[in-house]
Coordinates of C-alpha atoms and ligand atoms in Angstrom, one line a residue:
X1 CA 42.2 -14.8 -30.8
X2 CA 43.1 -13.2 -27.4
X3 CA 40.4 -12.8 -24.6
X4 CA 40.9 -8.9 -25.1
X5 CA 40.2 -8.9 -28.9
X6 CA 37.2 -11.0 -28.4
X7 CA 35.9 -8.5 -25.5
X8 CA 36.5 -5.6 -27.9
X9 CA 34.1 -7.3 -30.5
X10 CA 31.5 -7.8 -27.7
X11 CA 31.8 -4.0 -27.0
X12 CA 30.8 -3.3 -30.5
X13 CA 27.8 -5.5 -30.6
X14 CA 24.5 -3.8 -32.1
X15 CA 22.0 -5.8 -31.2
X16 CA 22.0 -7.7 -27.9
X17 CA 19.8 -10.7 -26.7
X18 CA 19.9 -10.8 -22.7
X19 CA 18.6 -13.7 -21.1
X20 CA 17.5 -13.6 -17.3
X21 CA 17.1 -16.9 -15.6
X22 CA 14.9 -17.7 -12.7
X23 CA 18.1 -17.9 -10.6
X24 CA 18.7 -14.3 -11.1
X25 CA 15.4 -13.2 -10.7
X26 CA 14.2 -15.1 -7.5
X27 CA 15.6 -16.1 -4.1
X28 CA 14.0 -19.2 -2.8
X29 CA 11.2 -18.6 -4.9
X30 CA 10.7 -15.0 -3.8
X31 CA 11.1 -12.4 -6.6
X32 CA 13.8 -9.9 -6.2
X33 CA 12.4 -6.8 -7.1
X34 CA 15.6 -5.1 -7.4
X35 CA 16.5 -7.1 -10.4
X36 CA 13.7 -5.5 -12.6
X37 CA 15.3 -1.9 -11.8
X38 CA 18.7 -3.0 -12.5
X39 CA 17.7 -4.6 -15.8
X40 CA 15.5 -1.5 -16.7
X41 CA 18.8 0.8 -16.0
X42 CA 21.2 -1.3 -17.7
X43 CA 19.3 -1.9 -21.0
X44 CA 18.3 1.9 -21.1
X45 CA 22.0 2.8 -20.8
X46 CA 22.9 0.7 -23.5
X47 CA 19.8 2.0 -25.6
X48 CA 21.2 5.3 -25.2
X49 CA 24.2 4.2 -26.8
X50 CA 22.2 3.5 -29.9
X51 CA 22.2 -0.4 -29.1
X52 CA 19.0 -2.7 -29.7
X53 CA 18.0 -5.2 -26.8
X54 CA 15.8 -7.9 -26.8
X55 CA 15.1 -9.3 -23.1
X56 CA 14.4 -13.0 -22.6
X57 CA 12.8 -13.5 -19.3
X58 CA 12.0 -16.4 -17.3
X59 CA 10.3 -16.2 -14.0
X60 CA 6.5 -16.6 -14.9
X61 CA 6.3 -19.9 -13.0
X62 CA 8.2 -18.8 -9.8
X63 CA 6.3 -15.4 -9.4
X64 CA 3.0 -17.3 -10.3
X65 CA 3.5 -20.1 -7.8
X66 CA 4.2 -17.5 -5.3
X67 CA 1.3 -15.6 -6.1
X68 CA -1.0 -18.3 -5.7
X69 CA 0.6 -18.9 -2.0
X70 CA 2.7 -22.0 -3.0
X71 CA 5.6 -22.4 -0.8
X72 CA 7.0 -24.7 -3.9
X73 CA 7.0 -24.1 -7.6
X74 CA 4.4 -25.8 -9.3
X75 CA 5.2 -29.5 -10.1
X76 CA 2.8 -31.0 -12.4
X77 CA 2.6 -29.8 -15.9
X78 CA -1.0 -28.4 -15.4
X79 CA 0.3 -26.7 -12.2
X80 CA 3.3 -25.0 -14.1
X81 CA 1.1 -24.0 -16.6
X82 CA -1.3 -22.4 -14.2
X83 CA 1.6 -20.6 -12.4
X84 CA 2.9 -19.2 -15.7
X85 CA -0.5 -17.9 -16.7
X86 CA -0.7 -16.1 -13.3
X87 CA 2.9 -15.0 -13.2
X88 CA 3.5 -13.7 -16.7
X89 CA 1.0 -10.9 -15.9
X90 CA 3.0 -9.5 -13.0
X91 CA 6.4 -10.3 -14.5
X92 CA 5.7 -8.2 -17.5
X93 CA 4.1 -5.6 -15.7
X94 CA 7.0 -5.4 -13.3
X95 CA 9.2 -4.7 -16.5
X96 CA 6.8 -2.4 -17.8
X97 CA 6.8 -0.2 -14.5
X98 CA 10.5 -0.3 -14.1
X99 CA 11.2 0.6 -18.0
X100 CA 8.5 3.5 -17.7
X101 CA 10.8 5.4 -15.2
X102 CA 13.2 5.6 -17.9
X103 CA 10.5 6.5 -20.6
X104 CA 11.2 3.1 -22.4
X105 CA 8.4 1.1 -23.7
X106 CA 8.3 -2.6 -23.7
X107 CA 6.4 -5.2 -25.5
X108 CA 5.4 -8.7 -24.3
X109 CA 6.4 -11.5 -26.8
X110 CA 5.3 -15.2 -25.9
X111 CA 6.5 -17.8 -28.4
X112 CA 6.3 -21.4 -28.8
X113 CA 8.6 -24.2 -30.4
X114 CA 5.8 -25.7 -32.4
X115 CA 4.8 -22.2 -33.6
X116 CA 8.4 -21.3 -34.6
X117 CA 8.9 -24.8 -36.4
X118 CA 6.5 -23.4 -38.8
X119 CA 8.6 -21.5 -41.1
X120 CA 5.6 -18.7 -41.7
X121 CA 5.1 -18.5 -38.3
X122 CA 8.8 -18.2 -37.9
X123 CA 9.0 -15.5 -40.4
X124 CA 5.9 -13.5 -38.8
X125 CA 7.7 -13.4 -35.2
X126 CA 10.8 -12.0 -37.1
X127 CA 8.9 -9.3 -38.8
X128 CA 7.2 -8.4 -35.2
X129 CA 10.4 -8.3 -33.5
X130 CA 12.1 -6.3 -36.1
X131 CA 9.2 -4.1 -36.1
X132 CA 9.3 -3.5 -32.4
X133 CA 13.0 -2.7 -32.5
X134 CA 12.6 -0.1 -35.2
X135 CA 10.0 1.5 -33.1
X136 CA 12.6 1.7 -30.2
X137 CA 10.6 -0.9 -28.1
X138 CA 12.4 -3.6 -25.9
X139 CA 10.7 -6.8 -26.2
X140 CA 10.2 -9.0 -23.3
X141 CA 10.1 -12.7 -24.7
X142 CA 9.2 -15.8 -22.7
X143 CA 7.9 -19.2 -23.8
X144 CA 4.2 -19.6 -23.9
X145 CA 4.1 -22.0 -21.2
X146 CA 0.1 -22.1 -21.0
X147 CA 0.0 -24.0 -24.2
X148 CA 3.3 -25.7 -24.3
X149 CA 3.2 -29.2 -22.8
X150 CA 6.7 -30.7 -22.2
X151 CA 7.5 -32.6 -25.3
X152 CA 6.7 -29.8 -27.7
X153 CA 8.6 -27.1 -25.5
X154 CA 11.8 -25.3 -25.8
X155 CA 11.6 -26.4 -22.0
X156 CA 14.3 -23.7 -21.1
X157 CA 14.7 -20.1 -21.9
X158 CA 18.5 -20.6 -22.6
X159 CA 17.5 -22.5 -25.8
X160 CA 14.8 -20.0 -26.4
X161 CA 17.2 -17.3 -26.3
X162 CA 19.2 -18.8 -28.9
X163 CA 16.5 -19.0 -31.4
X164 CA 15.5 -15.4 -30.5
X165 CA 19.3 -14.6 -31.5
X166 CA 18.5 -16.1 -34.9
X167 CA 15.0 -14.1 -35.2
X168 CA 16.5 -10.7 -34.8
X169 CA 20.1 -11.7 -36.1
X170 CA 21.9 -10.3 -32.9
X171 CA 25.5 -10.4 -32.5
X172 CA 25.9 -10.9 -28.8
X173 CA 24.1 -13.2 -26.5
X174 CA 24.2 -12.7 -22.8
X175 CA 23.0 -15.2 -20.4
X176 CA 22.8 -14.0 -16.8
X177 CA 23.0 -16.7 -14.4
X178 CA 23.6 -17.1 -10.7
X179 CA 27.3 -18.5 -11.3
X180 CA 30.2 -16.6 -12.5
X181 CA 30.2 -18.7 -15.8
X182 CA 31.6 -22.0 -17.0
X183 CA 34.0 -23.7 -14.8
X184 CA 36.8 -26.5 -15.8
X185 CA 34.6 -28.7 -13.8
X186 CA 31.1 -28.4 -12.2
X187 CA 31.5 -26.7 -8.7
X188 CA 30.6 -29.0 -5.7
X189 CA 29.5 -27.9 -2.2
X190 CA 32.2 -27.9 0.3
X191 CA 34.9 -28.1 -2.5
X192 CA 37.3 -25.3 -3.5
X193 CA 35.8 -23.5 -6.6
X194 CA 37.3 -24.8 -9.9
X195 CA 38.8 -22.4 -12.1
X196 CA 36.8 -20.1 -14.4
X197 CA 36.8 -20.6 -18.3
X198 CA 37.4 -16.9 -19.4
X199 CA 37.4 -17.6 -23.1
X200 CA 36.0 -20.6 -25.4
X201 CA 37.3 -20.7 -28.9
X202 CA 35.8 -24.0 -29.8
X203 CA 33.4 -26.5 -28.0
X204 CA 35.8 -29.3 -27.3
X205 CA 34.7 -32.5 -25.4
X206 CA 36.3 -31.1 -22.4
X207 CA 34.0 -27.9 -22.5
X208 CA 31.1 -30.5 -22.9
X209 CA 32.3 -32.1 -19.7
X210 CA 32.6 -29.0 -17.8
X211 CA 29.1 -28.2 -18.7
X212 CA 27.5 -31.3 -17.0
X213 CA 25.6 -30.1 -14.1
X214 CA 22.2 -29.9 -12.5
X215 CA 19.4 -27.4 -12.7
X216 CA 17.5 -25.6 -9.7
X217 CA 14.0 -25.7 -8.8
X218 CA 12.6 -23.0 -10.7
X219 CA 14.7 -22.7 -13.7
X220 CA 14.7 -25.2 -16.2
X221 CA 18.2 -25.2 -17.5
X222 CA 21.5 -26.0 -16.0
X223 CA 24.9 -25.5 -17.6
X224 CA 24.5 -28.3 -20.2
X225 CA 21.3 -26.5 -21.6
X226 CA 23.3 -23.2 -21.4
X227 CA 26.1 -24.7 -23.6
X228 CA 23.5 -25.8 -26.1
X229 CA 22.2 -22.4 -26.4
X230 CA 25.7 -21.1 -26.7
X231 CA 26.3 -23.7 -29.7
X232 CA 23.4 -22.7 -31.5
X233 CA 24.1 -18.7 -30.9
X234 CA 27.5 -18.8 -31.9
X235 CA 26.4 -20.6 -35.4
X236 CA 24.4 -17.6 -35.8
X237 CA 27.2 -15.4 -35.5
X238 CA 26.7 -14.0 -32.2
X239 CA 29.3 -14.0 -29.5
X240 CA 27.8 -15.5 -26.4
X241 CA 28.7 -15.0 -22.7
X242 CA 27.7 -16.5 -19.4
X243 CA 28.0 -14.6 -16.4
X244 CA 26.8 -13.6 -13.0
X245 CA 23.7 -11.6 -13.2
X246 CA 23.5 -11.2 -9.5
X247 CA 26.7 -8.9 -9.7
X248 CA 26.4 -5.3 -10.3
X249 CA 26.3 -4.1 -13.7
X250 CA 26.7 -7.4 -15.2
X251 CA 25.0 -6.7 -18.6
X252 CA 26.9 -3.4 -18.8
X253 CA 30.1 -4.9 -18.0
X254 CA 29.9 -7.6 -20.7
X255 CA 28.2 -5.2 -23.5
X256 CA 31.5 -2.7 -22.7
X257 CA 34.0 -5.2 -23.1
X258 CA 35.1 -6.4 -19.6
X259 CA 36.7 -9.5 -19.0
X260 CA 33.4 -10.8 -17.0
X261 CA 32.2 -14.3 -17.1
X262 CA 32.7 -16.9 -19.8
X263 CA 33.0 -15.9 -23.5
X264 CA 32.2 -18.0 -26.5
X265 CA 33.6 -17.0 -29.8
X266 CA 31.2 -17.3 -32.8
X267 CA 31.5 -20.5 -35.2
X268 CA 30.9 -20.8 -39.0
X269 CA 28.0 -18.8 -39.6
X270 CA 24.9 -20.5 -40.9
X271 CA 22.2 -18.5 -43.1
X272 CA 19.3 -17.9 -41.0
X273 CA 16.9 -20.4 -42.8
X274 CA 19.6 -23.0 -42.3
X275 CA 19.9 -22.3 -38.8
X276 CA 16.3 -22.6 -38.1
X277 CA 16.2 -26.0 -39.7
X278 CA 19.3 -27.0 -37.6
X279 CA 18.4 -25.5 -34.3
X280 CA 14.6 -24.8 -34.1
X281 CA 12.7 -27.8 -36.0
X282 CA 12.4 -31.0 -34.7
X283 CA 12.9 -33.9 -36.8
X284 CA 10.0 -36.3 -38.1
X285 CA 12.1 -39.4 -39.2
X286 CA 15.6 -40.6 -40.1
X287 CA 17.3 -41.6 -43.6
X288 CA 20.3 -43.9 -42.8
X289 CA 23.0 -43.0 -45.5
X290 CA 25.7 -45.0 -46.7
X291 CA 29.5 -43.7 -46.5
X292 CA 29.5 -42.4 -50.1
X293 CA 26.5 -40.3 -49.3
X294 CA 28.0 -39.1 -46.0
X295 CA 31.2 -38.1 -47.5
X296 CA 29.3 -36.4 -50.6
X297 CA 27.1 -34.3 -47.9
X298 CA 30.1 -33.6 -45.7
X299 CA 33.1 -32.7 -48.0
X300 CA 31.3 -32.0 -51.1
X301 CA 28.3 -29.9 -50.2
X302 CA 26.1 -32.2 -52.3
X303 CA 22.3 -32.9 -52.2
X304 CA 21.1 -36.3 -50.8
X305 CA 20.1 -38.6 -53.7
X306 CA 18.1 -42.0 -52.9
X307 CA 21.0 -44.0 -54.2
X308 CA 22.9 -43.1 -50.8
X309 CA 19.9 -44.0 -48.5
X310 CA 20.0 -47.4 -47.0
X311 CA 17.0 -47.4 -44.8
X312 CA 14.0 -45.0 -43.6
X313 CA 12.7 -44.5 -40.2
X314 CA 9.6 -42.9 -39.1
X315 CA 6.6 -41.1 -40.8
X316 CA 7.2 -37.8 -42.4
X317 CA 5.4 -35.7 -45.3
X318 CA 6.8 -33.8 -48.0
X319 CA 8.5 -30.7 -46.6
X320 CA 9.2 -32.2 -43.1
X321 CA 12.5 -32.0 -41.5
X322 CA 14.3 -35.3 -41.3
X323 CA 17.7 -36.4 -39.9
X324 CA 20.4 -38.0 -42.0
X325 CA 22.4 -40.7 -39.8
X326 CA 25.1 -42.8 -40.5
X327 CA 25.1 -46.8 -40.0
X328 CA 25.9 -46.0 -36.3
X329 CA 23.1 -43.7 -35.6
X330 CA 25.1 -40.7 -35.6
X331 CA 23.4 -37.5 -36.9
X332 CA 25.4 -35.9 -39.9
X333 CA 22.8 -33.5 -41.5
X334 CA 19.3 -32.2 -41.6
X335 CA 17.0 -31.5 -44.2
X336 CA 13.5 -30.7 -45.6
X337 CA 12.5 -33.9 -47.6
X338 CA 11.1 -33.9 -51.3
X339 CA 9.4 -37.1 -50.8
X340 CA 7.2 -38.5 -48.1
X341 CA 8.3 -41.5 -46.0
X342 CA 6.3 -44.2 -48.0
X343 CA 8.0 -42.8 -51.3
X344 CA 11.3 -42.7 -50.1
X345 CA 10.8 -46.3 -48.8
X346 CA 10.0 -47.4 -52.4
X347 CA 13.2 -45.3 -54.1
X348 CA 15.7 -46.3 -51.4
X349 CA 19.1 -47.2 -53.2
X350 CA 17.9 -46.4 -56.9
X351 CA 19.4 -44.1 -59.3
X352 CA 17.7 -40.8 -59.6
X353 CA 16.7 -41.6 -63.5
X354 CA 14.5 -44.5 -62.2
X355 CA 12.6 -42.5 -59.8
X356 CA 9.8 -41.7 -62.4
X357 CA 9.7 -45.5 -63.5
X358 CA 9.2 -46.6 -59.9
X359 CA 6.6 -43.8 -58.5
X360 CA 5.2 -43.1 -62.0
X361 CA 6.1 -39.4 -61.2
X362 CA 9.0 -37.3 -60.0
X363 CA 9.8 -34.4 -57.6
X364 CA 13.1 -34.0 -58.7
X365 CA 16.2 -36.0 -58.5
X366 CA 17.2 -35.1 -54.9
X367 CA 15.4 -36.5 -51.8
X368 CA 17.0 -33.6 -49.8
X369 CA 18.2 -30.6 -52.1
X370 CA 21.3 -29.1 -50.8
X371 CA 19.7 -25.8 -50.4
X372 CA 17.4 -27.5 -47.8
X373 CA 20.1 -29.2 -46.2
X374 CA 22.3 -28.3 -43.1
X375 CA 25.3 -30.2 -41.5
X376 CA 24.8 -30.5 -37.7
X377 CA 28.4 -30.9 -36.5
X378 CA 30.4 -27.7 -37.4
X379 CA 33.8 -29.4 -37.4
X380 CA 32.6 -31.6 -40.3
X381 CA 32.2 -28.5 -42.5
Ligands
LIG401 N1 9.3 -20.1 -19.1 C1 9.6 -20.5 -17.7 C2 9.1 -19.4 -16.7 O1 8.9 -18.2 -17.2 C3 11.0 -20.7 -17.5 C4 11.8 -21.5 -18.3 C5 13.3 -21.5 -17.7 O2 13.5 -21.3 -16.6 O3 14.2 -21.5 -18.4 O4 8.9 -19.6 -15.7

């Protein structure tokens, strides 16, 4: 597809998630008040066109650290959590006041990864966001940093924004950052700026290499986490754009189809529940599967049977997400198991008809039913 046709599709997006990073919101830790007005103006202009917008905004830690009089952002986890608790109030208040000038209501939505891993909470968040959009309100989403410690966090709002794309079924994700987009190689100080990639049709190893980079002091994610977010969002059917949010009208330019930033084309689309399974849940264990089972999953869309499992790792309960890995440890698929870890260990390698005999009961022939299974590598589908 040509870059122009891709941009024309972006111009037609009805529901847009815009992620605003700390690099756009702050200058050396100080908030740039203009950003809030700029965002409000652009979002309201798009609302006038009948488009629905969800804002995912970072900045709580940066704003809170400044308000606490720290010259550096909080370093330890409790410091970051305290700073986020202080800063989130001012952050949302700043949006509320700027949007009010356009008579636009906003809502604060704080999400956590652990919460969204729970299917029921995920659906509740989805209902709330849909209701807010139906009411014409602009949700301002952030991670609830106060309750989320490192290992249970999204950690960066890039990945959170991709989950929000799934929650609201957006057709465009715009990640505003402080660089023009993805370059052919990471830009280095004192060296000429490498070439900007305008269109990514497929995420190749070259694209992965181009995204290796560093994160700044306030924001959590560098290009690598943005690329992860793009991978997840495009599997939801949302075009994704990385662009320079410090340039005038960045959001409007993308949403109106200008060649601005780096645009990623959508991949083969996963149903929302499978997307949640692949990108929002964390797995609790691993099932090592043999080549025959790997082929059945990958090429024939089959369920995983005990006969194809060679080893079981970790502790998991019925209904937990687990990874299916090949002999080299490469993850091929993820799914929700019908048996707990102890049970799978007892039925490894046996034909389905013998499950009843071995366990004394059966939860069905499949250890992971195909409806509860998703392939993690797009290229293998
Ligand atoms: N949730 C964090 C904050 O509001 C930001 C995370 C990120 O920068 O991606 O400060």
